[in-house]
Tab-separated table of C-alpha atoms in Angstrom:
chain	number	residue	atom	x	y	z
B	1	MET	CA	0.000	0.000	0.000
B	2	SER	CA	1.357	3.383	-0.913
B	3	PRO	CA	1.730	5.970	1.867
B	4	PRO	CA	-1.050	8.552	2.208
B	5	PRO	CA	-0.693	11.872	0.373
B	6	GLY	CA	1.688	14.257	2.056
B	7	ARG	CA	3.536	11.418	3.802
B	8	ALA	CA	6.449	9.225	2.794
B	9	GLY	CA	7.776	6.658	5.215
B	10	GLY	CA	6.064	8.306	8.206
B	11	ARG	CA	7.407	11.750	7.336
B	12	LYS	CA	5.288	14.877	7.234
B	13	ARG	CA	5.135	17.106	4.197
B	14	GLY	CA	8.439	18.940	3.869
B	15	GLY	CA	10.529	15.942	4.973
B	16	LEU	CA	10.159	16.444	8.759
B	17	ASN	CA	8.894	13.694	11.062
B	18	GLU	CA	7.577	13.938	14.622
B	19	ALA	CA	11.035	13.431	16.128
B	20	HIS	CA	12.323	16.443	14.253
B	21	GLY	CA	9.410	18.497	15.556
B	22	ARG	CA	10.163	17.488	19.145
B	23	TRP	CA	13.845	18.326	18.743
B	24	ALA	CA	12.888	21.727	17.312
B	25	SER	CA	10.682	22.359	20.361
B	26	TYR	CA	13.471	21.334	22.756
B	27	LEU	CA	15.925	23.677	21.056
B	28	ILE	CA	13.555	26.650	20.818
B	29	THR	CA	12.028	26.423	24.318
B	30	PRO	CA	15.130	27.635	26.272
B	31	SER	CA	15.397	30.708	24.026
B	32	LEU	CA	11.702	31.471	24.476
B	33	VAL	CA	12.003	31.117	28.257
B	34	ILE	CA	14.999	33.470	28.373
B	35	LEU	CA	13.239	36.001	26.155
B	36	GLY	CA	10.140	35.748	28.313
B	37	VAL	CA	12.154	36.510	31.441
B	38	VAL	CA	14.238	39.297	29.881
B	39	ILE	CA	11.240	40.999	28.254
B	40	GLY	CA	8.413	39.992	30.564
B	41	TYR	CA	9.992	40.724	33.943
B	42	PRO	CA	10.616	44.474	33.340
B	43	VAL	CA	7.124	44.916	31.891
B	44	VAL	CA	5.385	43.123	34.765
B	45	SER	CA	7.581	44.895	37.329
B	46	ALA	CA	6.766	48.303	35.833
B	47	ILE	CA	3.030	47.545	35.883
B	48	ILE	CA	3.170	46.503	39.550
B	49	MET	CA	5.153	49.599	40.494
B	50	SER	CA	2.689	51.831	38.642
B	51	PHE	CA	0.035	51.009	41.260
B	52	GLN	CA	2.265	52.076	44.176
B	53	LYS	CA	2.753	55.511	45.710
B	54	ASP	CA	6.160	57.159	45.555
B	55	ALA	CA	7.949	57.365	48.876
B	56	GLY	CA	9.140	60.773	50.072
B	57	LEU	CA	8.772	63.575	52.615
B	58	ASP	CA	5.339	64.886	53.514
B	59	LYS	CA	5.620	68.668	53.249
B	60	ALA	CA	2.823	69.153	55.778
B	61	THR	CA	4.344	67.067	58.581
B	62	GLY	CA	7.983	66.800	57.533
B	63	LEU	CA	7.786	63.046	58.035
B	64	PHE	CA	8.900	60.378	55.579
B	65	VAL	CA	6.014	58.644	53.837
B	66	ALA	CA	6.731	55.061	52.775
B	67	GLY	CA	4.186	54.989	49.976
B	68	GLY	CA	1.687	52.142	49.663
B	69	PHE	CA	-1.038	51.153	47.248
B	70	ALA	CA	-2.017	54.019	44.959
B	71	GLY	CA	-4.747	52.453	42.850
B	72	PHE	CA	-5.131	54.291	39.544
B	73	SER	CA	-3.981	57.646	40.926
B	74	ASN	CA	-0.672	57.490	39.052
B	75	TYR	CA	-2.529	56.924	35.797
B	76	ALA	CA	-4.989	59.713	36.612
B	77	HIS	CA	-1.988	61.937	37.262
B	78	TRP	CA	-0.953	61.581	33.612
B	79	LEU	CA	-4.133	60.895	31.667
B	80	LEU	CA	-6.398	63.288	33.605
B	81	GLN	CA	-3.572	65.620	34.681
B	82	GLN	CA	-4.584	65.331	38.318
B	83	CYS	CA	-2.202	66.063	41.181
B	84	VAL	CA	-2.671	65.044	44.816
B	85	SER	CA	-1.621	67.598	47.432
B	86	THR	CA	-0.001	66.761	50.754
B	87	THR	CA	-3.425	66.988	52.411
B	88	GLY	CA	-4.841	64.383	50.026
B	89	VAL	CA	-6.875	66.832	47.952
B	90	THR	CA	-6.957	66.059	44.213
B	91	SER	CA	-6.864	68.981	41.788
B	92	ALA	CA	-5.652	69.871	38.322
B	93	CYS	CA	-1.864	69.836	37.983
B	94	PRO	CA	-0.468	73.387	37.953
B	95	PRO	CA	1.551	74.689	34.969
B	96	GLY	CA	5.140	73.482	35.126
B	97	ASN	CA	4.218	70.199	36.778
B	98	LEU	CA	5.231	67.155	34.729
B	99	GLY	CA	1.700	65.809	34.913
B	100	ALA	CA	0.442	68.903	33.084
B	101	GLN	CA	2.848	68.189	30.215
B	102	PHE	CA	1.559	64.724	29.293
B	103	TRP	CA	-0.832	65.569	26.466
B	104	ASN	CA	1.552	68.156	25.078
B	105	ALA	CA	4.321	65.515	25.005
B	106	PHE	CA	1.858	63.010	23.530
B	107	GLY	CA	1.001	65.367	20.671
B	108	THR	CA	4.643	66.305	20.122
B	109	THR	CA	5.646	62.639	19.895
B	110	PHE	CA	3.022	61.843	17.267
B	111	PHE	CA	3.818	65.056	15.377
B	112	PHE	CA	7.480	64.071	15.111
B	113	THR	CA	6.488	60.528	14.152
B	114	ALA	CA	4.069	61.547	11.395
B	115	VAL	CA	6.283	64.200	9.787
B	116	THR	CA	9.580	62.312	9.964
B	117	VAL	CA	8.149	58.994	8.732
B	118	VAL	CA	6.460	60.657	5.749
B	119	LEU	CA	9.623	62.548	4.787
B	120	GLU	CA	11.854	59.518	5.287
B	121	THR	CA	9.534	57.293	3.261
B	122	VAL	CA	9.348	59.674	0.286
B	123	ILE	CA	13.066	60.493	0.254
B	124	GLY	CA	13.993	56.876	1.015
B	125	MET	CA	11.942	55.658	-1.936
B	126	TRP	CA	13.682	58.169	-4.214
B	127	MET	CA	17.110	57.104	-2.957
B	128	ALA	CA	16.239	53.399	-3.306
B	129	LEU	CA	15.110	53.886	-6.910
B	130	ILE	CA	18.436	55.556	-7.709
B	131	MET	CA	20.489	52.866	-5.986
B	132	ASN	CA	18.532	50.147	-7.770
B	133	ARG	CA	19.732	51.343	-11.172
B	134	ALA	CA	22.852	50.006	-12.847
B	135	PHE	CA	25.605	52.628	-13.110
B	136	ARG	CA	29.307	52.927	-12.437
B	137	GLY	CA	30.142	53.460	-8.794
B	138	ARG	CA	26.797	52.115	-7.551
B	139	GLY	CA	28.475	50.207	-4.709
B	140	LEU	CA	30.272	53.347	-3.544
B	141	VAL	CA	27.023	55.338	-3.610
B	142	ARG	CA	25.235	52.680	-1.556
B	143	ALA	CA	28.011	52.644	1.038
B	144	ALA	CA	28.125	56.457	1.237
B	145	ILE	CA	24.368	56.757	1.705
B	146	LEU	CA	24.499	54.433	4.723
B	147	VAL	CA	27.043	56.586	6.575
B	148	PRO	CA	24.477	58.857	8.362
B	149	TRP	CA	22.570	55.805	9.599
B	150	ALA	CA	25.776	54.184	10.895
B	151	ILE	CA	26.673	57.216	13.020
B	152	PRO	CA	25.437	56.901	16.645
B	153	THR	CA	22.416	59.078	17.370
B	154	ALA	CA	24.198	60.959	20.159
B	155	VAL	CA	27.007	61.900	17.768
B	156	THR	CA	24.457	62.927	15.133
B	157	ALA	CA	22.631	65.126	17.641
B	158	LYS	CA	25.858	66.841	18.702
B	159	LEU	CA	26.849	67.369	15.062
B	160	TRP	CA	23.542	69.053	14.259
B	161	TYR	CA	23.720	71.004	17.524
B	162	PHE	CA	26.772	72.805	16.179
B	163	ILE	CA	25.139	73.254	12.772
B	164	PHE	CA	22.012	74.776	14.351
B	165	ALA	CA	23.945	77.027	16.745
B	166	PHE	CA	23.072	80.741	16.586
B	167	ASN	CA	26.471	81.471	15.038
B	168	GLY	CA	26.597	78.072	13.361
B	169	ILE	CA	26.916	76.916	9.784
B	170	LEU	CA	23.230	76.972	8.855
B	171	ASN	CA	22.555	80.550	9.961
B	172	SER	CA	25.759	81.648	8.220
B	173	VAL	CA	24.692	79.985	4.960
B	174	LEU	CA	21.148	81.342	5.164
B	175	GLY	CA	22.274	84.757	6.351
B	176	ALA	CA	19.660	84.514	9.098
B	177	LYS	CA	19.521	84.733	12.888
B	178	ILE	CA	17.199	81.857	13.735
B	179	LEU	CA	17.143	80.377	17.240
B	180	TRP	CA	17.026	76.778	16.054
B	181	THR	CA	17.206	75.231	19.522
B	182	SER	CA	15.119	77.814	21.412
B	183	ASP	CA	12.254	78.962	19.208
B	184	GLU	CA	9.233	76.635	19.400
B	185	TRP	CA	8.748	75.743	15.741
B	186	ALA	CA	12.369	76.213	14.730
B	187	ALA	CA	13.372	73.677	17.401
B	188	LYS	CA	10.768	71.196	16.136
B	189	PHE	CA	11.930	71.524	12.534
B	190	ALA	CA	15.555	71.224	13.644
B	191	ILE	CA	14.768	67.830	15.184
B	192	ILE	CA	12.820	66.777	12.082
B	193	ILE	CA	15.707	67.746	9.791
B	194	ALA	CA	18.291	65.928	11.919
B	195	ASP	CA	16.178	62.783	12.276
B	196	THR	CA	15.361	62.715	8.553
B	197	TRP	CA	19.041	63.063	7.668
B	198	LYS	CA	20.018	60.186	9.948
B	199	THR	CA	17.242	57.656	9.390
B	200	THR	CA	16.311	58.056	5.715
B	201	PRO	CA	19.166	55.671	4.689
B	202	PHE	CA	17.539	52.975	6.852
B	203	MET	CA	14.286	53.377	4.942
B	204	ALA	CA	16.138	53.409	1.627
B	205	LEU	CA	17.964	50.185	2.521
B	206	LEU	CA	14.761	48.283	3.332
B	207	ILE	CA	12.951	49.606	0.260
B	208	LEU	CA	15.965	48.749	-1.916
B	209	ALA	CA	15.791	45.159	-0.676
B	210	GLY	CA	12.207	45.000	-1.916
B	211	LEU	CA	13.044	46.600	-5.255
B	212	GLN	CA	15.760	44.064	-5.961
B	213	LEU	CA	13.232	41.233	-5.689
B	214	ILE	CA	11.227	42.609	-8.625
B	215	PRO	CA	12.305	40.801	-11.827
B	216	GLU	CA	13.116	42.823	-14.927
B	217	GLU	CA	10.539	40.830	-16.886
B	218	VAL	CA	7.789	42.699	-15.045
B	219	TYR	CA	9.039	46.067	-16.312
B	220	GLU	CA	9.669	44.683	-19.785
B	221	ALA	CA	6.047	43.537	-19.919
B	222	GLY	CA	4.949	46.999	-18.826
B	223	VAL	CA	7.006	48.655	-21.566
B	224	MET	CA	5.548	46.292	-24.170
B	225	ASP	CA	2.050	47.230	-22.981
B	226	GLY	CA	2.891	50.900	-23.541
B	227	ALA	CA	3.017	51.947	-19.871
B	228	SER	CA	4.840	55.215	-19.195
B	229	THR	CA	7.474	55.673	-16.472
B	230	VAL	CA	4.906	57.121	-14.080
B	231	GLN	CA	2.446	54.316	-14.804
B	232	ARG	CA	5.118	51.672	-14.249
B	233	PHE	CA	5.980	53.239	-10.907
B	234	PHE	CA	2.420	53.405	-9.566
B	235	GLN	CA	1.072	50.230	-11.155
B	236	LEU	CA	4.117	47.955	-10.934
B	237	THR	CA	6.792	49.229	-8.562
B	238	LEU	CA	4.590	50.398	-5.674
B	239	PRO	CA	2.363	47.276	-5.505
B	240	LEU	CA	5.361	44.928	-5.695
B	241	VAL	CA	7.500	46.813	-3.177
B	242	ARG	CA	4.572	47.281	-0.775
B	243	PRO	CA	5.555	44.430	1.621
B	244	ALA	CA	9.047	45.842	2.172
B	245	LEU	CA	7.644	49.374	2.341
B	246	MET	CA	5.107	48.462	5.032
B	247	VAL	CA	7.768	46.739	7.135
B	248	ALA	CA	10.063	49.769	6.831
B	249	ILE	CA	7.270	52.159	7.824
B	250	LEU	CA	6.296	49.977	10.789
B	251	PHE	CA	9.865	49.852	12.087
B	252	ARG	CA	10.300	53.591	11.718
B	253	VAL	CA	6.975	54.438	13.365
B	254	LEU	CA	7.774	52.290	16.398
B	255	ASP	CA	11.263	53.773	16.606
B	256	ALA	CA	10.034	57.374	16.258
B	257	LEU	CA	7.452	56.901	19.015
B	258	ARG	CA	10.366	56.137	21.374
B	259	MET	CA	12.407	59.163	20.283
B	260	PHE	CA	14.579	60.432	23.140
B	261	ASP	CA	18.259	61.128	22.512
B	262	LEU	CA	17.944	63.414	19.477
B	263	PRO	CA	15.566	66.005	21.016
B	264	GLN	CA	17.182	65.615	24.429
B	265	ILE	CA	20.654	66.517	23.162
B	266	LEU	CA	19.549	69.113	20.598
B	267	THR	CA	17.070	71.065	22.706
B	268	GLY	CA	16.864	69.342	26.086
B	269	GLY	CA	13.157	68.904	25.388
B	270	GLY	CA	12.810	72.687	25.445
B	271	GLY	CA	11.984	75.320	22.899
B	272	GLY	CA	9.187	77.876	23.070
B	273	THR	CA	7.759	77.861	26.597
B	274	GLY	CA	10.312	75.274	27.692
B	275	ASN	CA	8.762	71.932	26.715
B	276	ALA	CA	7.898	72.302	23.020
B	277	THR	CA	10.070	69.338	22.024
B	278	THR	CA	9.450	67.115	25.050
B	279	THR	CA	8.508	63.607	23.921
B	280	LEU	CA	6.968	60.838	26.010
B	281	SER	CA	10.371	59.192	26.508
B	282	ILE	CA	11.897	62.457	27.732
B	283	LEU	CA	8.965	62.893	30.110
B	284	VAL	CA	9.540	59.387	31.523
B	285	VAL	CA	13.209	60.140	32.236
B	286	ASP	CA	12.321	63.489	33.844
B	287	GLN	CA	9.756	61.783	36.079
B	288	ILE	CA	12.246	59.099	37.162
B	289	ARG	CA	14.171	61.841	38.953
B	290	GLN	CA	11.045	62.617	41.013
B	291	GLY	CA	9.510	59.187	41.559
B	292	PHE	CA	9.913	55.710	40.116
B	293	ASN	CA	6.322	54.565	40.587
B	294	SER	CA	4.753	57.487	38.777
B	295	ALA	CA	7.364	57.069	36.039
B	296	SER	CA	6.402	53.386	35.807
B	297	ALA	CA	2.789	54.405	35.154
B	298	LEU	CA	3.917	56.753	32.397
B	299	SER	CA	6.199	54.117	30.867
B	300	THR	CA	3.304	51.632	30.950
B	301	ILE	CA	1.081	54.132	29.134
B	302	THR	CA	3.837	54.702	26.571
B	303	PHE	CA	4.231	50.944	26.120
B	304	LEU	CA	0.488	50.522	25.558
B	305	VAL	CA	0.436	53.358	23.018
B	306	ILE	CA	3.270	51.775	21.035
B	307	PHE	CA	1.668	48.331	21.329
B	308	ILE	CA	-1.666	49.626	20.003
B	309	VAL	CA	0.046	51.341	17.060
B	310	ALA	CA	1.947	48.132	16.251
B	311	PHE	CA	-1.251	46.087	16.529
B	312	LEU	CA	-3.095	48.414	14.148
B	313	PHE	CA	-0.274	48.166	11.621
B	314	VAL	CA	-0.165	44.374	11.780
B	315	ARG	CA	-3.958	44.011	11.863
B	316	PHE	CA	-4.789	46.256	8.932
B	317	LEU	CA	-1.563	46.089	6.907
B	318	GLY	CA	-0.291	42.656	7.895
B	319	ALA	CA	-2.091	40.829	5.090
B	320	ASN	CA	-0.109	42.786	2.536
B	321	VAL	CA	3.129	42.429	4.458
B	322	VAL	CA	3.066	38.647	4.627
B	323	GLN	CA	2.142	38.128	0.993
B	324	THR	CA	4.966	36.694	-0.991
B	325	GLN	CA	6.555	38.654	-3.787
B	326	ALA	CA	5.541	35.959	-6.265
B	327	ASN	CA	1.840	36.219	-5.404
B	328	GLN	CA	1.881	39.983	-5.827
B	329	GLN	CA	3.688	39.701	-9.133
B	330	LYS	CA	0.968	37.361	-10.373
B	331	GLY	CA	-1.698	39.834	-9.270
B	332	VAL	CA	0.004	42.723	-11.072
B	333	LEU	CA	0.565	40.789	-14.275
B	334	LYS	CA	-3.047	39.581	-14.514
């Protein structure tokens, strides 16, 4: 009797039997356990701490308060901008308090994310299209373009700090006297320019990887059908490079939502009234200096925001991301 379809000599489809599957589980399980501890412990610890009061001196009595269970007061401190006085009275956080800066930092973070990701995607696509062409010195161009991305972010921030100085290179070239690190909108655009300069090569590299998977036959068929350059780009290139493009955008969005070192070094989170460039990550670090438990609540909120954004990307764009290049090519050529 011949073996059933999909099996040959007790083997599963693909040439793997049950013993191989068990060995794979044995080898993978230790790594999963270690990852679970390394990733899960800090997250669980932060969540537990977020429901505790910060220890400190009671200004009314001068006595040390050990803390205790806080319920959702730490979350209300950030989300509802509520502050608890030494007498236990809850009121709106006064201007200058870190709790009053949450929604401003929230908006600033998403503003930086939206603007920088759009710019980096457009410029990265343009750079990838150039690098995908055949010309002399292409390898040198590809290596040179990756230099900004290879530079550590702290070094990049310090480099642009000198460029944006009041008597720096940029003002000298423009013949202007712009306070790039102090004015509200100038400081925001300074961070956008610096981040775009550094991270666009990363986008270009991922998009280039997708472009190189597109066979030349696809474009030759488009030329034979009379498609113009613009039509080939929108009807062939964009659909076929979409998986790589979506992955690149997802990575950049998640990275931009955690932006800290660039605005911290360039402006210290200041500009305008003093917190125009404060992001959620900067706010977390500032709060750590005043209380770990309240900072844990803020870090938990930040984690949930990033998790929700990642979930939305995977949920609504994941079907296109996981499609194989071959399947998309068939869809385009039909």
